[in-house]
PDB file of C-alpha atoms in Angstrom:
ATOM      1  CA  MET D   1      31.118  41.973  -8.144  1.00  0.00           C
ATOM      2  CA  PRO D   2      29.856  38.412  -7.531  1.00  0.00           C
ATOM      3  CA  PRO D   3      31.391  35.614  -9.574  1.00  0.00           C
ATOM      4  CA  ALA D   4      29.483  34.567 -12.658  1.00  0.00           C
ATOM      5  CA  LEU D   5      27.262  31.549 -12.223  1.00  0.00           C
ATOM      6  CA  ALA D   6      28.426  28.503 -14.104  1.00  0.00           C
ATOM      7  CA  ALA D   7      26.112  26.891 -16.631  1.00  0.00           C
ATOM      8  CA  PRO D   8      24.341  23.897 -15.132  1.00  0.00           C
ATOM      9  CA  GLU D   9      25.787  20.506 -15.837  1.00  0.00           C
ATOM     10  CA  LEU D  10      23.616  18.040 -17.725  1.00  0.00           C
ATOM     11  CA  ARG D  11      23.373  15.887 -14.622  1.00  0.00           C
ATOM     12  CA  ASP D  12      21.745  18.829 -12.789  1.00  0.00           C
ATOM     13  CA  LEU D  13      18.895  19.130 -15.284  1.00  0.00           C
ATOM     14  CA  PRO D  14      15.615  17.282 -14.703  1.00  0.00           C
ATOM     15  CA  LEU D  15      15.295  13.912 -16.412  1.00  0.00           C
ATOM     16  CA  ASP D  16      12.596  13.177 -18.896  1.00  0.00           C
ATOM     17  CA  ALA D  17      10.418  10.151 -18.199  1.00  0.00           C
ATOM     18  CA  THR D  18      12.339   7.904 -20.624  1.00  0.00           C
ATOM     19  CA  GLU D  19      15.680   8.649 -18.969  1.00  0.00           C
ATOM     20  CA  MET D  20      14.108   8.247 -15.538  1.00  0.00           C
ATOM     21  CA  LEU D  21      12.773   4.822 -16.486  1.00  0.00           C
ATOM     22  CA  SER D  22      16.136   3.773 -17.938  1.00  0.00           C
ATOM     23  CA  GLN D  23      17.926   4.740 -14.727  1.00  0.00           C
ATOM     24  CA  ALA D  24      15.255   3.100 -12.563  1.00  0.00           C
ATOM     25  CA  GLU D  25      15.587  -0.157 -14.471  1.00  0.00           C
ATOM     26  CA  GLY D  26      19.325   0.029 -13.789  1.00  0.00           C
ATOM     27  CA  TRP D  27      18.570   0.242 -10.073  1.00  0.00           C
ATOM     28  CA  GLY D  28      16.171  -2.642 -10.394  1.00  0.00           C
ATOM     29  CA  THR D  29      13.889  -1.716  -7.494  1.00  0.00           C
ATOM     30  CA  ALA D  30      10.126  -1.964  -7.833  1.00  0.00           C
ATOM     31  CA  ARG D  31       9.662   1.466  -6.231  1.00  0.00           C
ATOM     32  CA  ALA D  32      12.013   3.285  -8.621  1.00  0.00           C
ATOM     33  CA  ILE D  33      10.674   1.504 -11.704  1.00  0.00           C
ATOM     34  CA  GLY D  34       7.064   2.029 -10.620  1.00  0.00           C
ATOM     35  CA  MET D  35       7.606   5.733 -10.011  1.00  0.00           C
ATOM     36  CA  ALA D  36       9.314   6.112 -13.394  1.00  0.00           C
ATOM     37  CA  LEU D  37       6.456   4.285 -15.125  1.00  0.00           C
ATOM     38  CA  HIS D  38       4.020   6.560 -13.294  1.00  0.00           C
ATOM     39  CA  ALA D  39       5.944   9.653 -14.450  1.00  0.00           C
ATOM     40  CA  ALA D  40       5.875   8.300 -18.008  1.00  0.00           C
ATOM     41  CA  GLY D  41       2.090   7.984 -17.845  1.00  0.00           C
ATOM     42  CA  ARG D  42       2.167   4.192 -18.046  1.00  0.00           C
ATOM     43  CA  LEU D  43      -0.270   3.936 -15.158  1.00  0.00           C
ATOM     44  CA  GLU D  44      -1.368   0.299 -15.394  1.00  0.00           C
ATOM     45  CA  GLU D  45       2.260  -0.845 -15.512  1.00  0.00           C
ATOM     46  CA  ALA D  46       3.127   1.485 -12.623  1.00  0.00           C
ATOM     47  CA  VAL D  47       0.309   0.070 -10.502  1.00  0.00           C
ATOM     48  CA  ALA D  48       1.409  -3.506 -11.257  1.00  0.00           C
ATOM     49  CA  MET D  49       5.038  -2.716 -10.363  1.00  0.00           C
ATOM     50  CA  LEU D  50       4.245  -0.751  -7.194  1.00  0.00           C
ATOM     51  CA  GLU D  51       1.775  -3.366  -5.931  1.00  0.00           C
ATOM     52  CA  ALA D  52       4.700  -5.656  -5.062  1.00  0.00           C
ATOM     53  CA  SER D  53       6.717  -2.785  -3.601  1.00  0.00           C
ATOM     54  CA  PRO D  54       6.770  -1.644   0.023  1.00  0.00           C
ATOM     55  CA  ALA D  55       6.216   1.920  -1.289  1.00  0.00           C
ATOM     56  CA  ARG D  56       2.539   2.067  -0.339  1.00  0.00           C
ATOM     57  CA  VAL D  57       2.003   5.826  -0.756  1.00  0.00           C
ATOM     58  CA  GLU D  58       3.444   5.745  -4.292  1.00  0.00           C
ATOM     59  CA  TYR D  59       1.195   2.749  -5.004  1.00  0.00           C
ATOM     60  CA  ALA D  60      -1.837   4.703  -3.789  1.00  0.00           C
ATOM     61  CA  HIS D  61      -0.835   7.718  -5.940  1.00  0.00           C
ATOM     62  CA  ALA D  62      -0.583   5.505  -9.031  1.00  0.00           C
ATOM     63  CA  LEU D  63      -3.964   3.911  -8.256  1.00  0.00           C
ATOM     64  CA  VAL D  64      -5.653   7.301  -7.856  1.00  0.00           C
ATOM     65  CA  ASP D  65      -4.154   8.564 -11.106  1.00  0.00           C
ATOM     66  CA  LEU D  66      -5.174   5.363 -12.923  1.00  0.00           C
ATOM     67  CA  GLY D  67      -8.719   5.604 -11.565  1.00  0.00           C
ATOM     68  CA  ALA D  68      -8.966   9.306 -12.423  1.00  0.00           C
ATOM     69  CA  SER D  69      -7.688   8.608 -15.931  1.00  0.00           C
ATOM     70  CA  LEU D  70     -10.253   5.849 -16.447  1.00  0.00           C
ATOM     71  CA  ARG D  71     -13.012   8.110 -15.135  1.00  0.00           C
ATOM     72  CA  ARG D  72     -12.025  10.929 -17.505  1.00  0.00           C
ATOM     73  CA  ALA D  73     -12.056   8.403 -20.381  1.00  0.00           C
ATOM     74  CA  ASN D  74     -15.710   7.729 -19.448  1.00  0.00           C
ATOM     75  CA  ARG D  75     -14.857   4.282 -18.071  1.00  0.00           C
ATOM     76  CA  ARG D  76     -16.447   5.014 -14.724  1.00  0.00           C
ATOM     77  CA  ALA D  77     -17.163   1.396 -13.747  1.00  0.00           C
ATOM     78  CA  ALA D  78     -13.552   0.390 -14.454  1.00  0.00           C
ATOM     79  CA  ALA D  79     -12.309   3.386 -12.430  1.00  0.00           C
ATOM     80  CA  ARG D  80     -14.042   2.326  -9.215  1.00  0.00           C
ATOM     81  CA  ASP D  81     -11.891  -0.673  -8.249  1.00  0.00           C
ATOM     82  CA  PRO D  82      -8.523   1.128  -8.428  1.00  0.00           C
ATOM     83  CA  LEU D  83     -10.043   4.122  -6.627  1.00  0.00           C
ATOM     84  CA  ARG D  84     -11.468   1.958  -3.825  1.00  0.00           C
ATOM     85  CA  LEU D  85      -8.109   0.254  -3.429  1.00  0.00           C
ATOM     86  CA  ALA D  86      -6.322   3.634  -3.501  1.00  0.00           C
ATOM     87  CA  LEU D  87      -8.607   4.888  -0.739  1.00  0.00           C
ATOM     88  CA  ASP D  88      -7.892   1.814   1.376  1.00  0.00           C
ATOM     89  CA  VAL D  89      -4.116   2.024   0.867  1.00  0.00           C
ATOM     90  CA  ALA D  90      -3.983   5.796   1.446  1.00  0.00           C
ATOM     91  CA  ASP D  91      -6.046   5.416   4.636  1.00  0.00           C
ATOM     92  CA  SER D  92      -3.742   2.675   5.893  1.00  0.00           C
ATOM     93  CA  CYS D  93      -0.723   4.924   5.308  1.00  0.00           C
ATOM     94  CA  GLY D  94      -2.312   7.925   6.999  1.00  0.00           C
ATOM     95  CA  ALA D  95      -2.081   9.894   3.734  1.00  0.00           C
ATOM     96  CA  GLU D  96      -5.273  11.855   4.367  1.00  0.00           C
ATOM     97  CA  PRO D  97      -5.006  14.359   1.456  1.00  0.00           C
ATOM     98  CA  LEU D  98      -4.459  11.454  -0.949  1.00  0.00           C
ATOM     99  CA  ALA D  99      -7.318   9.496   0.636  1.00  0.00           C
ATOM    100  CA  GLU D 100      -9.552  12.543   0.232  1.00  0.00           C
ATOM    101  CA  ARG D 101      -8.590  12.813  -3.454  1.00  0.00           C
ATOM    102  CA  ALA D 102      -9.376   9.093  -3.921  1.00  0.00           C
ATOM    103  CA  ARG D 103     -12.716   9.612  -2.134  1.00  0.00           C
ATOM    104  CA  HIS D 104     -13.551  12.567  -4.417  1.00  0.00           C
ATOM    105  CA  GLU D 105     -12.595  10.652  -7.592  1.00  0.00           C
ATOM    106  CA  LEU D 106     -14.540   7.602  -6.441  1.00  0.00           C
ATOM    107  CA  HIS D 107     -17.638   9.723  -5.863  1.00  0.00           C
ATOM    108  CA  ALA D 108     -17.194  11.324  -9.316  1.00  0.00           C
ATOM    109  CA  ALA D 109     -16.959   7.822 -10.829  1.00  0.00           C
ATOM    110  CA  GLY D 110     -20.299   6.937  -9.276  1.00  0.00           C
ATOM    111  CA  GLY D 111     -18.894   4.813  -6.468  1.00  0.00           C
ATOM    112  CA  ARG D 112     -19.550   4.990  -2.777  1.00  0.00           C
ATOM    113  CA  PRO D 113     -16.525   5.345  -0.543  1.00  0.00           C
ATOM    114  CA  ARG D 114     -16.253   2.608   2.051  1.00  0.00           C
ATOM    115  CA  ARG D 115     -16.198   3.190   5.740  1.00  0.00           C
ATOM    116  CA  PRO D 116     -12.778   3.568   7.343  1.00  0.00           C
ATOM    117  CA  ARG D 117     -10.615   0.458   7.402  1.00  0.00           C
ATOM    118  CA  THR D 118     -11.691  -2.549   9.406  1.00  0.00           C
ATOM    119  CA  SER D 119      -8.883  -4.671   8.040  1.00  0.00           C
ATOM    120  CA  GLY D 120      -5.127  -4.584   7.789  1.00  0.00           C
ATOM    121  CA  VAL D 121      -2.466  -4.341  10.428  1.00  0.00           C
ATOM    122  CA  ASP D 122      -3.880  -1.059  11.798  1.00  0.00           C
ATOM    123  CA  SER D 123      -7.124  -2.811  12.702  1.00  0.00           C
ATOM    124  CA  LEU D 124      -5.375  -5.391  14.919  1.00  0.00           C
ATOM    125  CA  THR D 125      -5.795  -5.018  18.662  1.00  0.00           C
ATOM    126  CA  PRO D 126      -2.549  -4.815  20.653  1.00  0.00           C
ATOM    127  CA  SER D 127      -3.010  -8.443  21.768  1.00  0.00           C
ATOM    128  CA  GLU D 128      -3.706  -9.659  18.215  1.00  0.00           C
ATOM    129  CA  ARG D 129      -0.664  -7.773  16.936  1.00  0.00           C
ATOM    130  CA  ARG D 130       1.637  -9.107  19.688  1.00  0.00           C
ATOM    131  CA  ILE D 131       0.510 -12.712  19.135  1.00  0.00           C
ATOM    132  CA  ALA D 132       0.707 -12.380  15.328  1.00  0.00           C
ATOM    133  CA  GLU D 133       4.256 -11.027  15.602  1.00  0.00           C
ATOM    134  CA  MET D 134       5.274 -13.866  17.914  1.00  0.00           C
ATOM    135  CA  ALA D 135       3.768 -16.421  15.524  1.00  0.00           C
ATOM    136  CA  ALA D 136       5.495 -14.723  12.579  1.00  0.00           C
ATOM    137  CA  GLY D 137       8.726 -15.030  14.555  1.00  0.00           C
ATOM    138  CA  GLY D 138       8.367 -18.796  14.609  1.00  0.00           C
ATOM    139  CA  LEU D 139       6.838 -19.503  18.011  1.00  0.00           C
ATOM    140  CA  SER D 140       4.183 -22.211  18.281  1.00  0.00           C
ATOM    141  CA  ASN D 141       0.775 -21.589  19.854  1.00  0.00           C
ATOM    142  CA  PRO D 142       1.753 -23.389  23.111  1.00  0.00           C
ATOM    143  CA  GLU D 143       4.978 -21.356  23.292  1.00  0.00           C
ATOM    144  CA  ILE D 144       3.074 -18.091  22.776  1.00  0.00           C
ATOM    145  CA  ALA D 145       0.481 -19.088  25.385  1.00  0.00           C
ATOM    146  CA  GLN D 146       3.195 -19.889  27.905  1.00  0.00           C
ATOM    147  CA  ALA D 147       5.130 -16.665  27.231  1.00  0.00           C
ATOM    148  CA  LEU D 148       2.009 -14.495  27.632  1.00  0.00           C
ATOM    149  CA  PHE D 149       0.382 -16.496  30.457  1.00  0.00           C
ATOM    150  CA  VAL D 150      -2.799 -17.125  28.440  1.00  0.00           C
ATOM    151  CA  THR D 151      -4.521 -20.267  27.210  1.00  0.00           C
ATOM    152  CA  ARG D 152      -3.917 -21.865  23.826  1.00  0.00           C
ATOM    153  CA  LYS D 153      -7.555 -21.120  22.978  1.00  0.00           C
ATOM    154  CA  THR D 154      -6.864 -17.405  23.537  1.00  0.00           C
ATOM    155  CA  VAL D 155      -3.873 -17.576  21.201  1.00  0.00           C
ATOM    156  CA  GLU D 156      -5.947 -19.421  18.580  1.00  0.00           C
ATOM    157  CA  ALA D 157      -8.758 -16.856  18.836  1.00  0.00           C
ATOM    158  CA  HIS D 158      -6.389 -13.896  18.465  1.00  0.00           C
ATOM    159  CA  LEU D 159      -4.594 -15.525  15.527  1.00  0.00           C
ATOM    160  CA  GLY D 160      -7.933 -16.291  13.855  1.00  0.00           C
ATOM    161  CA  ASN D 161      -8.950 -12.641  14.184  1.00  0.00           C
ATOM    162  CA  ALA D 162      -5.562 -11.513  12.856  1.00  0.00           C
ATOM    163  CA  TYR D 163      -5.808 -13.845   9.841  1.00  0.00           C
ATOM    164  CA  ARG D 164      -9.264 -12.463   9.022  1.00  0.00           C
ATOM    165  CA  LYS D 165      -8.196  -8.831   9.397  1.00  0.00           C
ATOM    166  CA  LEU D 166      -4.993  -9.374   7.387  1.00  0.00           C
ATOM    167  CA  ASP D 167      -6.882 -11.423   4.772  1.00  0.00           C
ATOM    168  CA  ILE D 168      -4.494 -14.367   5.006  1.00  0.00           C
ATOM    169  CA  ARG D 169      -5.044 -18.082   5.442  1.00  0.00           C
ATOM    170  CA  SER D 170      -1.890 -19.446   7.072  1.00  0.00           C
ATOM    171  CA  ARG D 171       0.842 -18.787   9.608  1.00  0.00           C
ATOM    172  CA  GLY D 172       3.405 -18.716   6.801  1.00  0.00           C
ATOM    173  CA  GLU D 173       1.764 -15.598   5.345  1.00  0.00           C
ATOM    174  CA  LEU D 174       2.032 -13.637   8.610  1.00  0.00           C
ATOM    175  CA  PRO D 175       5.532 -12.132   8.197  1.00  0.00           C
ATOM    176  CA  ALA D 176       4.755 -10.668   4.765  1.00  0.00           C
ATOM    177  CA  ALA D 177       1.289  -9.464   5.811  1.00  0.00           C
ATOM    178  CA  LEU D 178       2.641  -7.685   8.880  1.00  0.00           C
ATOM    179  CA  ARG D 179       5.568  -6.180   6.923  1.00  0.00           C
ATOM    180  CA  VAL D 180       3.526  -5.020   3.900  1.00  0.00           C
ATOM    181  CA  SER D 181       0.688  -3.629   5.983  1.00  0.00           C
ATOM    182  CA  ALA D 182       3.048  -1.707   8.250  1.00  0.00           C
ATOM    183  CA  GLY D 183       5.205  -0.328   5.380  1.00  0.00           C
TER     184      GLY D 183
END
């Protein structure tokens, strides 16, 4: 006869959203707090918390749920911006089912889905990416040109394209833009 199964410990039971949020705040990470806020249905707060987090898929999930909630509340115009952003973020992460859900919700909210991404780190050419990474690493334009056996004008052109695609304005923003876009 098999041994009797022990009753589950309290720590083995699922947490409710309030307990989850309390534990997440103890951890202090934007991802954990954002996910707990999302689970608690505090979607606007979850989106704000996850925006600063490297957890891009969770951010896209929160945006889709926020947009869907706004659409169901008959706030279709307000739903479009978070849904467009969710579509962009989900596409950049390769989360196709989530991107498709964002596309569907956006259409239901009366919006038109954009074409696939033409911005972000995934839109950089290999040369733009290599030069942007070297610049983010602290090399000057002449140093990059010398290392790659290209002209300074070529480096400037590639960096200009990278800035436009990453939606940044200065060399100092490169490390964060490359890190956030890739994460």
